[in-house]
XYZ file of C-alpha atoms in Angstrom:
422
model
C 102.496 -44.636 -11.506
C 105.815 -44.470 -12.457
C 106.710 -41.729 -9.000
C 105.120 -44.568 -7.364
C 107.711 -47.487 -8.404
C 110.518 -44.679 -7.514
C 109.527 -44.382 -4.486
C 109.286 -48.559 -3.943
C 112.874 -48.320 -4.993
C 113.816 -46.379 -2.744
C 112.059 -47.359 0.364
C 113.896 -51.037 -0.610
C 116.796 -49.834 -1.001
C 118.808 -49.951 2.631
C 117.145 -53.435 2.302
C 119.356 -54.406 -0.110
C 122.621 -56.573 1.213
C 126.090 -54.527 1.937
C 127.827 -57.130 -0.042
C 125.701 -55.415 -3.476
C 127.262 -52.305 -3.122
C 131.068 -53.746 -2.706
C 133.721 -51.518 -3.297
C 135.766 -51.544 -6.499
C 138.539 -54.423 -5.999
C 142.128 -53.021 -4.638
C 145.382 -54.010 -6.688
C 148.360 -54.994 -5.254
C 149.620 -51.266 -5.929
C 146.834 -50.147 -3.704
C 147.106 -52.198 -1.349
C 150.226 -51.987 -0.601
C 149.644 -47.616 -0.280
C 146.947 -48.188 2.015
C 149.478 -50.619 3.951
C 151.859 -48.072 4.220
C 150.018 -45.171 5.465
C 147.937 -46.869 7.898
C 149.660 -50.235 9.056
C 149.805 -49.772 12.755
C 152.538 -51.523 13.508
C 154.915 -49.391 10.675
C 153.719 -46.312 12.531
C 154.931 -47.214 15.545
C 158.138 -48.074 14.526
C 158.257 -44.788 12.925
C 158.587 -43.246 16.148
C 161.574 -44.694 16.786
C 163.082 -42.417 14.332
C 161.199 -39.806 15.833
C 162.396 -39.991 19.532
C 165.813 -40.232 17.838
C 165.886 -37.510 16.329
C 164.858 -35.911 19.951
C 167.783 -37.427 21.214
C 169.811 -35.375 19.205
C 169.006 -32.202 20.740
C 169.359 -33.750 23.950
C 172.743 -34.874 22.988
C 174.275 -31.614 21.812
C 173.080 -29.430 24.707
C 175.902 -27.819 26.145
C 176.918 -27.508 29.952
C 173.931 -25.678 32.179
C 176.496 -23.128 34.215
C 175.771 -22.767 37.686
C 175.332 -19.891 40.140
C 176.129 -19.315 43.955
C 175.161 -17.257 46.453
C 177.771 -16.574 50.064
C 176.743 -14.800 52.867
C 179.185 -14.445 55.658
C 180.413 -12.049 58.914
C 177.326 -11.519 59.561
C 177.701 -10.828 63.302
C 175.283 -13.152 65.498
C 175.992 -11.273 69.141
C 176.916 -8.219 70.770
C 180.616 -7.845 71.194
C 182.295 -5.433 74.074
C 178.720 -3.208 74.088
C 178.853 -3.100 70.277
C 176.283 -5.095 67.876
C 176.608 -3.927 64.403
C 175.331 -7.618 62.701
C 175.209 -6.384 59.270
C 178.446 -3.976 59.538
C 181.111 -6.783 58.149
C 178.454 -9.122 55.967
C 180.273 -10.327 52.854
C 178.205 -10.634 50.375
C 179.030 -12.700 46.959
C 177.536 -14.106 43.904
C 179.257 -16.603 41.647
C 178.934 -18.166 38.304
C 180.465 -21.508 37.603
C 180.843 -22.973 34.097
C 182.548 -26.742 32.788
C 184.498 -26.161 29.997
C 183.363 -29.632 27.496
C 187.288 -30.329 25.400
C 188.206 -32.371 22.622
C 184.972 -32.270 20.638
C 182.464 -34.001 23.190
C 179.312 -32.655 22.071
C 179.918 -32.588 18.373
C 180.923 -36.578 18.912
C 177.753 -37.129 20.889
C 175.542 -35.723 18.474
C 177.662 -37.952 15.646
C 176.739 -41.135 17.629
C 172.786 -40.236 17.894
C 172.295 -39.293 14.576
C 174.233 -42.521 13.370
C 171.242 -44.530 15.728
C 168.681 -42.118 13.527
C 170.443 -43.992 10.550
C 169.744 -47.309 11.914
C 166.538 -46.938 13.184
C 165.548 -45.717 10.107
C 167.174 -48.454 8.194
C 165.403 -50.855 10.963
C 161.927 -49.296 10.012
C 162.636 -50.347 6.303
C 163.610 -53.265 7.304
C 160.481 -53.995 9.149
C 158.187 -52.994 6.534
C 160.235 -55.293 3.728
C 159.021 -57.637 6.467
C 155.415 -56.511 6.449
C 155.244 -56.266 3.555
C 156.055 -59.597 2.324
C 153.959 -60.665 4.789
C 150.828 -58.451 3.142
C 152.209 -59.928 -0.358
C 151.894 -63.152 0.299
C 148.050 -62.423 1.905
C 147.195 -60.833 -1.096
C 148.429 -64.253 -3.109
C 146.484 -66.071 -0.763
C 143.549 -63.771 -1.771
C 143.637 -64.099 -5.534
C 144.893 -68.049 -5.107
C 141.517 -68.590 -2.978
C 139.210 -66.567 -5.455
C 140.730 -68.775 -8.307
C 139.800 -71.970 -6.224
C 136.305 -70.536 -5.426
C 136.063 -69.836 -9.220
C 137.074 -73.191 -10.382
C 134.942 -74.869 -7.285
C 131.861 -72.757 -8.622
C 132.679 -73.851 -12.228
C 133.248 -77.456 -11.653
C 129.624 -77.270 -9.786
C 127.997 -76.181 -12.297
C 129.460 -78.214 -14.933
C 128.420 -81.523 -13.089
C 124.702 -80.052 -12.316
C 124.607 -80.247 -16.342
C 126.021 -83.929 -16.090
C 123.798 -84.783 -13.459
C 120.637 -82.730 -15.394
C 121.156 -85.514 -18.303
C 121.951 -87.862 -16.042
C 118.224 -87.847 -15.226
C 116.863 -87.221 -18.097
C 118.260 -90.805 -18.865
C 117.387 -92.008 -15.592
C 113.837 -91.207 -16.190
C 113.358 -93.049 -19.584
C 115.294 -96.229 -17.988
C 118.957 -95.518 -20.149
C 120.516 -95.553 -16.359
C 120.272 -97.639 -13.740
C 119.497 -95.798 -10.146
C 122.144 -97.001 -8.265
C 124.376 -95.394 -10.956
C 122.287 -92.145 -10.574
C 121.954 -92.258 -7.161
C 126.028 -92.444 -6.414
C 126.078 -89.459 -8.968
C 123.773 -87.442 -7.022
C 126.224 -88.300 -3.633
C 129.488 -87.450 -5.565
C 127.830 -83.540 -5.880
C 128.225 -83.293 -1.755
C 131.632 -83.254 -2.654
C 131.187 -80.534 -5.238
C 129.441 -78.161 -2.983
C 132.216 -78.730 -0.290
C 134.124 -77.706 -2.535
C 132.533 -74.431 -2.648
C 131.833 -73.663 0.782
C 135.484 -74.533 1.944
C 137.103 -72.531 -1.021
C 134.171 -69.706 0.225
C 135.966 -70.035 3.923
C 139.641 -70.147 2.745
C 138.829 -66.565 0.922
C 137.385 -65.126 3.168
C 140.059 -65.792 5.691
C 142.577 -64.545 3.494
C 140.577 -61.334 2.728
C 140.495 -61.347 6.532
C 144.499 -61.448 6.892
C 144.925 -59.048 4.241
C 142.548 -56.129 6.300
C 144.154 -56.832 9.231
C 147.175 -55.837 7.958
C 145.463 -53.017 6.379
C 144.034 -51.760 9.816
C 140.513 -51.909 7.881
C 137.297 -52.263 9.462
C 136.004 -53.232 6.380
C 133.918 -56.421 5.961
C 135.489 -59.192 4.247
C 132.089 -59.606 2.029
C 132.932 -55.951 0.926
C 136.068 -56.202 0.352
C 137.807 -57.694 -2.734
C 141.518 -57.158 -4.447
C 142.518 -58.025 -7.991
C 145.539 -58.481 -10.159
C 147.130 -60.955 -12.211
C 147.314 -64.835 -11.039
C 149.965 -66.446 -13.611
C 153.465 -67.116 -13.805
C 156.734 -65.698 -16.079
C 159.682 -68.042 -16.512
C 161.169 -64.272 -16.961
C 163.894 -63.943 -14.264
C 167.015 -61.769 -13.365
C 170.196 -63.872 -12.906
C 171.258 -64.862 -9.369
C 174.709 -62.025 -9.473
C 171.917 -58.910 -10.552
C 169.778 -60.240 -7.945
C 172.918 -60.847 -5.260
C 174.054 -57.313 -6.459
C 170.436 -55.479 -5.896
C 170.336 -57.556 -2.584
C 173.653 -55.299 -1.317
C 172.316 -51.773 -2.252
C 169.362 -52.081 -1.028
C 168.733 -54.361 2.310
C 167.782 -52.374 5.011
C 169.090 -54.719 7.663
C 172.176 -54.922 6.437
C 172.779 -51.261 5.816
C 171.862 -51.132 9.430
C 174.482 -53.418 10.061
C 177.312 -51.092 8.622
C 175.491 -48.383 10.475
C 176.079 -49.884 13.362
C 180.020 -49.925 12.403
C 180.107 -46.290 11.894
C 178.401 -45.205 15.219
C 181.199 -48.000 16.797
C 184.106 -46.134 15.539
C 182.544 -42.958 16.473
C 181.502 -44.089 19.989
C 184.917 -45.142 20.463
C 186.396 -41.533 20.006
C 183.563 -40.101 22.608
C 184.911 -42.452 25.017
C 188.472 -41.158 24.242
C 187.378 -37.703 24.445
C 185.453 -38.950 27.931
C 188.633 -39.405 29.092
C 190.232 -35.837 28.834
C 190.153 -33.817 32.044
C 187.503 -30.576 31.216
C 187.928 -27.619 33.403
C 185.481 -25.788 35.481
C 185.673 -21.708 35.440
C 184.299 -19.863 38.886
C 184.122 -15.902 38.457
C 182.500 -14.458 41.457
C 181.768 -10.710 43.287
C 182.364 -10.223 46.038
C 180.827 -6.948 48.438
C 182.960 -5.974 51.834
C 185.161 -9.020 51.788
C 187.385 -9.252 55.025
C 190.400 -8.098 53.323
C 193.308 -6.150 54.646
C 192.208 -3.258 52.498
C 189.648 -1.160 54.374
C 188.611 0.304 50.663
C 188.186 -2.661 48.788
C 184.508 -2.587 49.400
C 183.855 -4.059 46.038
C 185.856 -7.208 44.450
C 185.651 -10.012 41.473
C 187.525 -13.005 41.527
C 188.003 -15.653 39.334
C 189.075 -19.737 40.095
C 189.455 -22.648 37.377
C 189.385 -25.930 38.619
C 190.651 -29.199 36.494
C 190.208 -32.823 38.493
C 193.355 -34.546 38.105
C 192.716 -37.787 35.976
C 194.975 -40.043 37.878
C 193.425 -43.273 38.224
C 190.253 -43.384 35.820
C 190.595 -41.690 32.539
C 187.812 -43.652 31.023
C 189.283 -47.053 30.127
C 187.105 -49.703 30.793
C 184.837 -48.118 28.522
C 187.102 -47.104 25.790
C 188.403 -50.820 25.554
C 184.843 -51.807 24.961
C 184.268 -49.275 22.803
C 187.140 -51.033 20.092
C 185.711 -54.315 20.863
C 182.613 -53.339 20.217
C 183.987 -52.101 16.495
C 185.113 -55.588 16.000
C 182.534 -57.282 16.824
C 179.775 -54.350 14.731
C 182.136 -55.901 12.048
C 181.719 -59.500 12.500
C 177.540 -58.596 12.660
C 178.272 -57.002 9.748
C 179.720 -59.784 7.506
C 177.606 -61.928 9.126
C 174.402 -60.514 7.997
C 175.561 -59.513 4.382
C 176.446 -63.791 4.664
C 172.597 -64.241 5.583
C 171.843 -61.931 2.224
C 173.236 -64.233 -0.231
C 171.698 -66.931 1.809
C 168.623 -65.846 1.753
C 168.953 -64.418 -2.202
C 170.068 -68.000 -3.762
C 167.173 -69.761 -1.648
C 164.460 -67.460 -2.510
C 165.815 -67.898 -6.418
C 165.494 -71.324 -6.249
C 162.587 -71.754 -5.135
C 161.030 -69.477 -7.719
C 162.913 -71.360 -10.016
C 161.318 -75.322 -9.094
C 158.251 -73.762 -9.327
C 158.455 -72.285 -12.954
C 160.094 -75.939 -13.684
C 157.231 -77.183 -11.895
C 154.082 -75.214 -13.900
C 155.783 -75.451 -17.411
C 154.260 -79.020 -17.888
C 151.415 -78.188 -16.842
C 150.428 -74.704 -18.964
C 152.484 -76.828 -21.954
C 149.927 -80.154 -21.351
C 148.626 -81.074 -18.226
C 145.779 -78.499 -17.677
C 144.656 -79.461 -21.503
C 144.943 -82.762 -21.269
C 142.919 -83.174 -18.437
C 139.812 -81.027 -19.962
C 139.949 -83.285 -23.204
C 139.588 -86.247 -21.201
C 137.076 -84.880 -18.618
C 135.561 -83.687 -21.829
C 135.923 -87.049 -23.768
C 134.588 -89.469 -20.966
C 131.713 -87.003 -19.929
C 130.391 -87.401 -23.764
C 130.573 -91.564 -23.752
C 129.389 -91.599 -20.359
C 126.468 -89.942 -21.511
C 125.858 -91.709 -24.328
C 126.268 -95.307 -22.606
C 130.107 -95.729 -23.886
C 131.658 -95.984 -20.979
C 131.556 -96.394 -17.336
C 130.062 -94.464 -14.269
C 133.526 -94.978 -12.534
C 135.655 -93.783 -15.760
C 133.449 -90.603 -15.590
C 134.168 -90.090 -11.670
C 137.543 -90.677 -12.399
C 137.935 -88.647 -15.464
C 135.960 -85.622 -12.754
C 138.160 -86.570 -10.350
C 141.542 -86.098 -12.121
C 140.080 -82.964 -13.800
C 140.103 -81.386 -10.642
C 143.051 -82.660 -9.061
C 144.945 -81.326 -11.871
C 143.584 -78.037 -11.615
C 143.680 -77.833 -8.158
C 147.311 -78.542 -7.913
C 148.074 -75.939 -10.953
C 146.072 -72.719 -9.215
C 148.201 -74.304 -5.942
C 151.396 -73.824 -8.001
C 150.591 -70.701 -9.272
C 149.860 -69.480 -5.566
C 152.481 -70.861 -4.378
C 155.543 -69.617 -7.234
C 153.698 -65.788 -6.282
C 154.652 -66.735 -2.210
C 158.048 -67.667 -3.762
C 158.279 -64.153 -5.412
C 156.598 -62.324 -2.596
C 159.943 -63.879 -0.619
C 162.408 -63.425 -3.277
C 161.651 -59.595 -3.420
C 161.777 -59.621 0.124
C 165.607 -61.257 0.294
C 166.357 -58.656 -1.943
C 164.871 -55.678 -0.292
C 162.890 -54.277 -3.062
C 160.324 -55.478 -6.016
C 162.666 -57.364 -8.730
C 159.996 -59.350 -9.784
C 156.590 -57.388 -10.184
C-alpha cells in the first residue's frame, strides 16, 4: 500500500501549479548582481567600450608604403630596317613612404584612448541610471508585498468581525440593515486584496524586464528590509562622495583632456610630412652605355602655403573652452542632484517619524477599542466603520511613505554615484 501511495504522488507531481515550487526570494545584492550580468541595455553599452579600444589599433597604425613599377622605352615599330622592341626597354620598380612628423601617431592614439575612457565613464553612468530604476522597481515590489500582506490581514480581521456579527444577527442583537452594511463593506476589502495582487505582479514584471528574465511573475520573489533609518550622512560628505564617484562628471573631465589632445593633434597636422621615394632602374636611358643597373631616390615635401590646418586648430582650441564650461555645468548639476535628493529623504523621515512613534499604535488602539465596543453594542456601526477606515488609511499611508523613503534613498544613491545609504 505504501508503494501505491508513492506512485500516486509521483503521478500527481506534474499537476501541481508552478507557483508551488517558487524559487528562493532574491535579496537586493543578488538582484543587482544578476542585473549587471544580464541586462541587454547595459551589455550593448559595454560594446561601445570595445569598439573604442578597436579604434586605438587603427589610430596607431603607420602609413602604408607604396609600390610602383615603371616600364618605358619599348620600340613599337621598325626603324631603318631594325626592330628590337625590348632592347631599350626601361624597367624601374619603386617604393615610396610618407613619414609623419610631430608625433601624429602618438597623439592620435592618445586622443582615442581618451575617447575610450569617456566611453567607459558613460557606461558606468548608464549603469548608475539603470541601477536606480532597478532599485525603484525593487522597492515598489517590497511595498506592494507589504500592502498585499496588509490587505489580507485586514480582510481576515474583518471576516472575524463578520463572524461575530453574524452570530449577533442570528440571536437578534443586531439589525439586518446593519449586518447587510457590514457584508457590503467586505467588498472593499476584497478589492484591496485584488488591487494589491495586480500591483505586486506589475512590480515584479518591471524587475524581471530589467533582469532580462523570463521567469513567470508568480514564480519570482524578492526580499529585503522595508523600513527607514534616521541616520544619514552629512550633505558635505555626500557632495564629496559625488565629486569623487559620479561617472558623468568624470566623463566631462575626460572630455576636457581629450579636447586638449585634439588641439595638439590639430597643430601637428598643420606640419609638413615628407614622402621618400627610392627606385631601381634596369637599362636606363643615360649617356653612360655601361650603366645598366641604377638606383635613385627623391624627397617630396608639400609646401604648406595656403592650408596649414588653421580652421581645425581654431576649432579644437574653442572646443577646450566648451568642454571646460560643460564640466562646470556637470559639477553644478551634481551638487543640485545631491541636495535635492537629500532634502527628499530628510522630508520623508520627518513624515515617517510620528507614524512610527505614535500614529500606528493609536490607529491599532482605536480600532481594537471601537471593535470591542461595537461587538458588545456600546458603539454604533458608523463608529466601527470609521475606525476601520482610519486604521486602513494610517497603515497604507505608512507603507506608502516607507516606499517613498526607499525610492528617495535610491535617488540619493544615484545622485551620489554609489550606495551611500544601503
